[in-house]
Each structure stands twice: as structure tokens, then as C-alpha cells.
Amino acid sequence: MASRPGFLTEWPWQRLGNFEYLILVPWVARSQLWINLARFQTVRSKHLIVDKAIEFDRVDREMIWDDHIILNGIIFYLSNSCVPGGSHLPWWDVKGVLISWLVHIGPPISSVIHPFVEELSYLLLFALPFFCMAYSRSACITAAVGYLPYVGFMNYMGRCNFELVPLWMFEAFPLLKYLMYTPSYHSLHHTQFWTNYCLFMPLYDYIYGTMDMSTEKLYKNSLKGKEETPNVVHLTHLTTLQSIYHLRIGFCSKTLPVVGELQIQTWIVPRFSFQEKEVINNLIENAIIVAEGKGAKVVSLGLLNQVIIVDGSGLAAAVVLHSIPAGTDRVLLRGKPSKTSCAIALALCQRGTKVIVVRREEFVALKLCVATNLAAHLVLSDDYTPKVWLVGEGLTDQDQRKASSGTCFIPFSQFPVKKTHEDCAYQVTPAMAVPRTLENMHTCENWLPRRVMSAWRIAGIVHALEEWDLHESGGTLNDIDKVWRATLNHGFLPLSP
């Protein structure tokens, strides 16, 4: 190694160290922008082309989405090494550019996961222009670099579930519809099966009569759009930067589950819990006004958004109460006093269960919620021996270390308990399993398992299904037993401990 290395001895990105992969950011940003655009327009739902439910089996099936990347890398390497005329390419060759477009007869791999044999057939279609250029000794870098981005652009555009191509383009250039497809054209390729075969060259569908007769009508209807009227809107916001991973891929703003004839939408307020609450409250107020304008009958509130309409405290309390093991005669209640904790304490005292509170300020707050004739069941004590702890915000690691082995922690807040005691059992936040009739649920809600929904969110759904006119907000609390029975009647099930 030279003592004084010369010019360009170091790699251009060597000084970046472990941040060298930042040079790939433009390509990542390009893909993410396409994904964001597609998902944003999809969740807006007005211009949806195909309104079909997506379930977890679809998510699992597409976990192998990167297999075709490995296959393409291998094929391109072998082609460059073994195919005559596939290497040492000039920058420009007019003949090669013309051949790449004349032999442009089909798309490469689509965004849908295919079996391996089908992947190979797509790859062969994709490679035909390149093999023809190599065979005629007219391949050039310009043709390859120009053709690949075009194919990538068309793939991204065609897989959007809304119409991107404006009508004026086809009016200004009438022949363009024979040379390029649109998202609506592609949707008929999958839904009608026997039509719209030639995605990247619709001319052949026109020639051979395989074009679907509803192509133009669907295209115009997709551009026009149709507003949806949700029955229930669940309003929530992100809790941490990592919460984005619990949303649909692409940073979406809402999801669209359906139960029976009830249309449910979840709207995400673009703020985190640690940001200014005044801005969050203004966004919540605007979102409620928009939801009302769209015809929503119920707005349920999640996470920190305890404002109006249905806050779900009654059902959350019911879930916690039915999570307590049978035969329990005393519990320890620890956490920041809330509407839910007060309802739980009152219900337990009515049952005759001893409720132990270890902090005076919490005891004073809970005592106001309990009738005088039941006050004997609410006790201020430093006894940490109960095997059932009902916990909320404010529980510390020091508190948990005082629990005896085998203690069961049951949270009543909307945030899970940090697990610090290996010998104890921890339950999830108040939640229930959703019925099979609820469709289009393909993401997990925060830290909950699949097809499990928080009690606060379920409360809004049950409220709408029962057509209750009473609001549950502020000091108002729905009857716990009534809400619990109604929830079970609609197919929601308690979770196994």
C-alpha cells in the first residue's frame, strides 16, 4: 500500500462509513413515493377501482415478494456473462433502441406473488427485447437503461387501485390508448380473466377482440369517483415513531374493515403522543366535523383522544372485569386514576371483592367513585401480596418488583405494561377477538395479535350496531353489563388468558 495514496484510491462513499447505504436513498425514496401515492389514494376510497377485502392470508402469501429480485439478479448476471452480445455494450445504437420497442410484447413480473414457473414465464417475456438486441448485435446501454425504467414506471402505475392517467391525455393523443394501459384496464385483466391480456400493448386486444367492453366505462367512472359513507369512524393517532409499522404499508391514513352491512373506518391523526396536545385536539375536532359531514353515525376515540362521542370506557372496564380469574377475592389496583379504573373499582366493590390501593392520591380519587356503603371494600394498604394486579399508567419497575411470583398483571389503560418480572403473567390491554363477519382486517392494531381489536374501538362498533343514541364521554358511562352482553351477542369474543 502506498504511503501517500493518489487520487481516487478511496471509494467515493468510503468516508460515509456505515452510512454508505445512503447512496441508495434516491431509489428507496422513488419506491416509497409510489407506495405512498398508491396507498394514500386507496385509503381515500373515493376513486377505488376494485373494492375487495384483504385478509391476513394475503399478507402471508406476499411475504415472499423478494424472491423474484433474487431470480432477476441471477438471470441478469448469467445473461451478461454467457449470452453472446450481452456484454461490452456501446452507449448508443439506433438499431438496438428500435428493436427494444418493436419487440416490446409483454410486462415483467407483476406485484402479485406467483409460483416459480409463472415467474420464469414472466421473466422470459421481459427478456425477449434484450435477447433480440443481443442476437442482432445491436444491444446498447441506452436501450437497456431506457427500457427498464419505462417498464418499472408502467408496473408501478398499473398496480395502483385508482386511475392515474387523466382523460385529456387520450383526448389529445387518441392513439395513446393502443400503446399503454391504465390501472382500470389492468383491473379488468384480473377480475374478468378472459379479457385485456396485452397490458403493455393494448393494441393487440383491440385487434383480436379480447378487450373488455366495459374498459372505457370503468376508466371514466374511476376518474369521476364515488364518495363512501362510513357508519363508524375510530379516531386515533400514533403513540411512538415505531407505531408506523402497525399501519398498512405505505403510511396510510385509514383502514376500512366491514362487519355485516356496517362500514367502519379508522382515521389516523398525523401527530405523536409526545407532540403538542393543542394541535392534536384541533385535528381531532376537525376530523369529527369531517366524519359527521360524511354521514358517520358514531365516532369512537382511541389512545389519548378522550374528547366526545364514544370513549369506550364501559366496555374496557367490562373486559378487565371478565379477565380476572374466577374465585379472586382481592386485587391490587395501581395506576393513574381514570374513568375506566373508577368503573372497575366500583364494580369490584359491588361484587364484594377487596380492592387494595397502595398510593394515597389514587385511593382518594377512587374513593370518590365508590358509594359510602361500599367503601369498606376499598382499602389503602402497602400489601403487595395479591395475585391479581390491575394496572394502568404510572406503574413503575419498582412496583413490579414488589409483586410475588405468579402474579397476574391485567392492564386497564390503553398502553401495555412493560414486562420486568419474569415470574409473572402479563395480559394484553383491554381487547377482544373480532367475529368472522368482520372483513378487510389485515393489519394488527398496535401491539395486539391478529384479528384482535381494542375495547375502545369495539365500543364504537357495538354502539352503532345497537343504534344507541346516548353518548359515552366525559362523566357519562354506559352500563357495563349491558355493553358486555351486546358485544358478545355481536360475535366479539374475550381473549384466552
Tab-separated table of N, CA and C in Angstrom, residues 331-387:
chain	number	residue	atom	x	y	z
A	331	VAL	N	-57.871	-7.843	44.928
A	331	VAL	CA	-56.994	-7.402	43.843
A	331	VAL	C	-56.238	-6.157	44.295
A	332	LEU	N	-55.114	-5.910	43.639
A	332	LEU	CA	-54.369	-4.670	43.872
A	332	LEU	C	-54.565	-3.779	42.661
A	333	LEU	N	-54.996	-2.553	42.907
A	333	LEU	CA	-55.236	-1.608	41.817
A	333	LEU	C	-54.177	-0.513	41.885
A	334	ARG	N	-53.394	-0.418	40.828
A	334	ARG	CA	-52.279	0.544	40.809
A	334	ARG	C	-52.212	1.215	39.448
A	335	GLY	N	-52.205	2.527	39.438
A	335	GLY	CA	-52.108	3.270	38.197
A	335	GLY	C	-52.837	4.589	38.290
A	336	LYS	N	-52.570	5.442	37.342
A	336	LYS	CA	-53.190	6.763	37.314
A	336	LYS	C	-54.708	6.627	37.261
A	337	PRO	N	-55.439	7.260	38.196
A	337	PRO	CA	-56.904	7.156	38.197
A	337	PRO	C	-57.495	7.652	36.877
A	338	SER	N	-58.496	6.935	36.411
A	338	SER	CA	-59.150	7.285	35.153
A	338	SER	C	-60.607	6.869	35.232
A	339	LYS	N	-61.333	7.207	34.209
A	339	LYS	CA	-62.740	6.831	34.144
A	339	LYS	C	-62.896	5.315	34.175
A	340	THR	N	-61.990	4.621	33.479
A	340	THR	CA	-62.048	3.161	33.437
A	340	THR	C	-61.720	2.550	34.792
A	341	SER	N	-60.665	3.037	35.448
A	341	SER	CA	-60.277	2.472	36.745
A	341	SER	C	-61.353	2.713	37.800
A	342	CYS	N	-62.017	3.861	37.744
A	342	CYS	CA	-63.106	4.139	38.688
A	342	CYS	C	-64.264	3.163	38.489
A	343	ALA	N	-64.595	2.893	37.215
A	343	ALA	CA	-65.677	1.948	36.923
A	343	ALA	C	-65.320	0.545	37.404
A	344	ILE	N	-64.056	0.161	37.246
A	344	ILE	CA	-63.600	-1.161	37.691
A	344	ILE	C	-63.665	-1.268	39.208
A	345	ALA	N	-63.172	-0.241	39.890
A	345	ALA	CA	-63.182	-0.254	41.354
A	345	ALA	C	-64.605	-0.348	41.900
A	346	LEU	N	-65.518	0.412	41.319
A	346	LEU	CA	-66.910	0.386	41.768
A	346	LEU	C	-67.529	-0.992	41.554
A	347	ALA	N	-67.310	-1.580	40.367
A	347	ALA	CA	-67.883	-2.892	40.064
A	347	ALA	C	-67.330	-3.973	40.991
A	348	LEU	N	-66.048	-3.916	41.290
A	348	LEU	CA	-65.443	-4.907	42.181
A	348	LEU	C	-65.979	-4.771	43.606
A	349	CYS	N	-66.138	-3.546	44.062
A	349	CYS	CA	-66.696	-3.332	45.402
A	349	CYS	C	-68.140	-3.840	45.475
A	350	GLN	N	-68.892	-3.667	44.402
A	350	GLN	CA	-70.265	-4.174	44.367
A	350	GLN	C	-70.294	-5.693	44.413
A	351	ARG	N	-69.263	-6.327	43.886
A	351	ARG	CA	-69.159	-7.785	43.940
A	351	ARG	C	-68.732	-8.283	45.316
A	352	GLY	N	-68.200	-7.403	46.120
A	352	GLY	CA	-67.670	-7.801	47.404
A	352	GLY	C	-66.198	-8.142	47.361
A	353	THR	N	-65.533	-7.806	46.258
A	353	THR	CA	-64.098	-8.057	46.118
A	353	THR	C	-63.315	-6.943	46.797
A	354	LYS	N	-62.303	-7.312	47.546
A	354	LYS	CA	-61.477	-6.337	48.240
A	354	LYS	C	-60.512	-5.691	47.254
A	355	VAL	N	-60.527	-4.366	47.168
A	355	VAL	CA	-59.661	-3.613	46.259
A	355	VAL	C	-58.602	-2.900	47.093
A	356	ILE	N	-57.343	-3.298	46.906
A	356	ILE	CA	-56.236	-2.721	47.661
A	356	ILE	C	-55.551	-1.651	46.819
A	357	VAL	N	-55.385	-0.471	47.387
A	357	VAL	CA	-54.703	0.637	46.719
A	357	VAL	C	-53.493	1.006	47.575
A	358	VAL	N	-52.323	1.123	46.938
A	358	VAL	CA	-51.083	1.338	47.699
A	358	VAL	C	-50.643	2.797	47.737
A	359	ARG	N	-51.277	3.649	46.935
A	359	ARG	CA	-50.888	5.061	46.938
A	359	ARG	C	-52.067	5.912	47.388
A	360	ARG	N	-51.794	6.854	48.290
A	360	ARG	CA	-52.866	7.645	48.888
A	360	ARG	C	-53.614	8.485	47.854
A	361	GLU	N	-52.883	9.148	46.925
A	361	GLU	CA	-53.565	10.013	45.953
A	361	GLU	C	-54.512	9.211	45.057
A	362	GLU	N	-54.136	7.978	44.742
A	362	GLU	CA	-55.014	7.123	43.947
A	362	GLU	C	-56.209	6.667	44.776
A	363	PHE	N	-55.967	6.379	46.036
A	363	PHE	CA	-57.051	5.953	46.931
A	363	PHE	C	-58.094	7.055	47.077
A	364	VAL	N	-57.634	8.290	47.258
A	364	VAL	CA	-58.553	9.422	47.423
A	364	VAL	C	-59.412	9.598	46.173
A	365	ALA	N	-58.789	9.490	44.987
A	365	ALA	CA	-59.533	9.656	43.738
A	365	ALA	C	-60.554	8.538	43.545
A	366	LEU	N	-60.177	7.305	43.862
A	366	LEU	CA	-61.081	6.173	43.681
A	366	LEU	C	-62.210	6.179	44.709
A	367	LYS	N	-61.938	6.684	45.904
A	367	LYS	CA	-62.948	6.709	46.957
A	367	LYS	C	-64.132	7.578	46.562
A	368	LEU	N	-63.876	8.600	45.750
A	368	LEU	CA	-64.956	9.474	45.286
A	368	LEU	C	-65.905	8.749	44.341
A	369	CYS	N	-65.430	7.658	43.728
A	369	CYS	CA	-66.239	6.915	42.759
A	369	CYS	C	-67.058	5.810	43.415
A	370	VAL	N	-66.735	5.475	44.658
A	370	VAL	CA	-67.372	4.351	45.341
A	370	VAL	C	-68.385	4.870	46.361
A	371	ALA	N	-69.564	4.260	46.349
A	371	ALA	CA	-70.608	4.663	47.302
A	371	ALA	C	-70.156	4.409	48.738
A	372	THR	N	-70.745	5.177	49.646
A	372	THR	CA	-70.337	5.095	51.055
A	372	THR	C	-70.542	3.695	51.626
A	373	ASN	N	-71.644	3.046	51.247
A	373	ASN	CA	-71.929	1.716	51.795
A	373	ASN	C	-71.002	0.634	51.247
A	374	LEU	N	-70.200	0.985	50.235
A	374	LEU	CA	-69.256	0.024	49.660
A	374	LEU	C	-67.814	0.376	49.998
A	375	ALA	N	-67.610	1.467	50.706
A	375	ALA	CA	-66.260	1.981	50.954
A	375	ALA	C	-65.388	1.003	51.728
A	376	ALA	N	-66.010	0.089	52.480
A	376	ALA	CA	-65.215	-0.858	53.274
A	376	ALA	C	-64.411	-1.808	52.393
A	377	HIS	N	-64.848	-1.973	51.142
A	377	HIS	CA	-64.150	-2.892	50.235
A	377	HIS	C	-62.944	-2.230	49.568
A	378	LEU	N	-62.836	-0.910	49.674
A	378	LEU	CA	-61.705	-0.172	49.100
A	378	LEU	C	-60.732	0.161	50.227
A	379	VAL	N	-59.522	-0.386	50.149
A	379	VAL	CA	-58.590	-0.312	51.272
A	379	VAL	C	-57.273	0.320	50.838
A	380	LEU	N	-56.771	1.248	51.652
A	380	LEU	CA	-55.439	1.810	51.448
A	380	LEU	C	-54.454	0.981	52.268
A	381	SER	N	-53.512	0.335	51.596
A	381	SER	CA	-52.594	-0.566	52.292
A	381	SER	C	-51.306	-0.704	51.490
A	382	ASP	N	-50.252	-1.137	52.174
A	382	ASP	CA	-48.990	-1.408	51.490
A	382	ASP	C	-48.802	-2.909	51.278
A	383	ASP	N	-49.915	-3.625	51.207
A	383	ASP	CA	-49.901	-5.076	50.988
A	383	ASP	C	-49.764	-5.358	49.488
A	384	TYR	N	-48.635	-5.913	49.067
A	384	TYR	CA	-48.385	-6.201	47.653
A	384	TYR	C	-48.558	-7.690	47.321
A	385	THR	N	-49.204	-8.444	48.209
A	385	THR	CA	-49.295	-9.899	48.027
A	385	THR	C	-50.421	-10.396	47.129
A	386	PRO	N	-51.446	-9.593	46.783
A	386	PRO	CA	-52.495	-10.125	45.908
A	386	PRO	C	-51.921	-10.691	44.610
A	387	LYS	N	-52.538	-11.784	44.129
A	387	LYS	CA	-52.059	-12.451	42.922
A	387	LYS	C	-52.601	-11.814	41.638
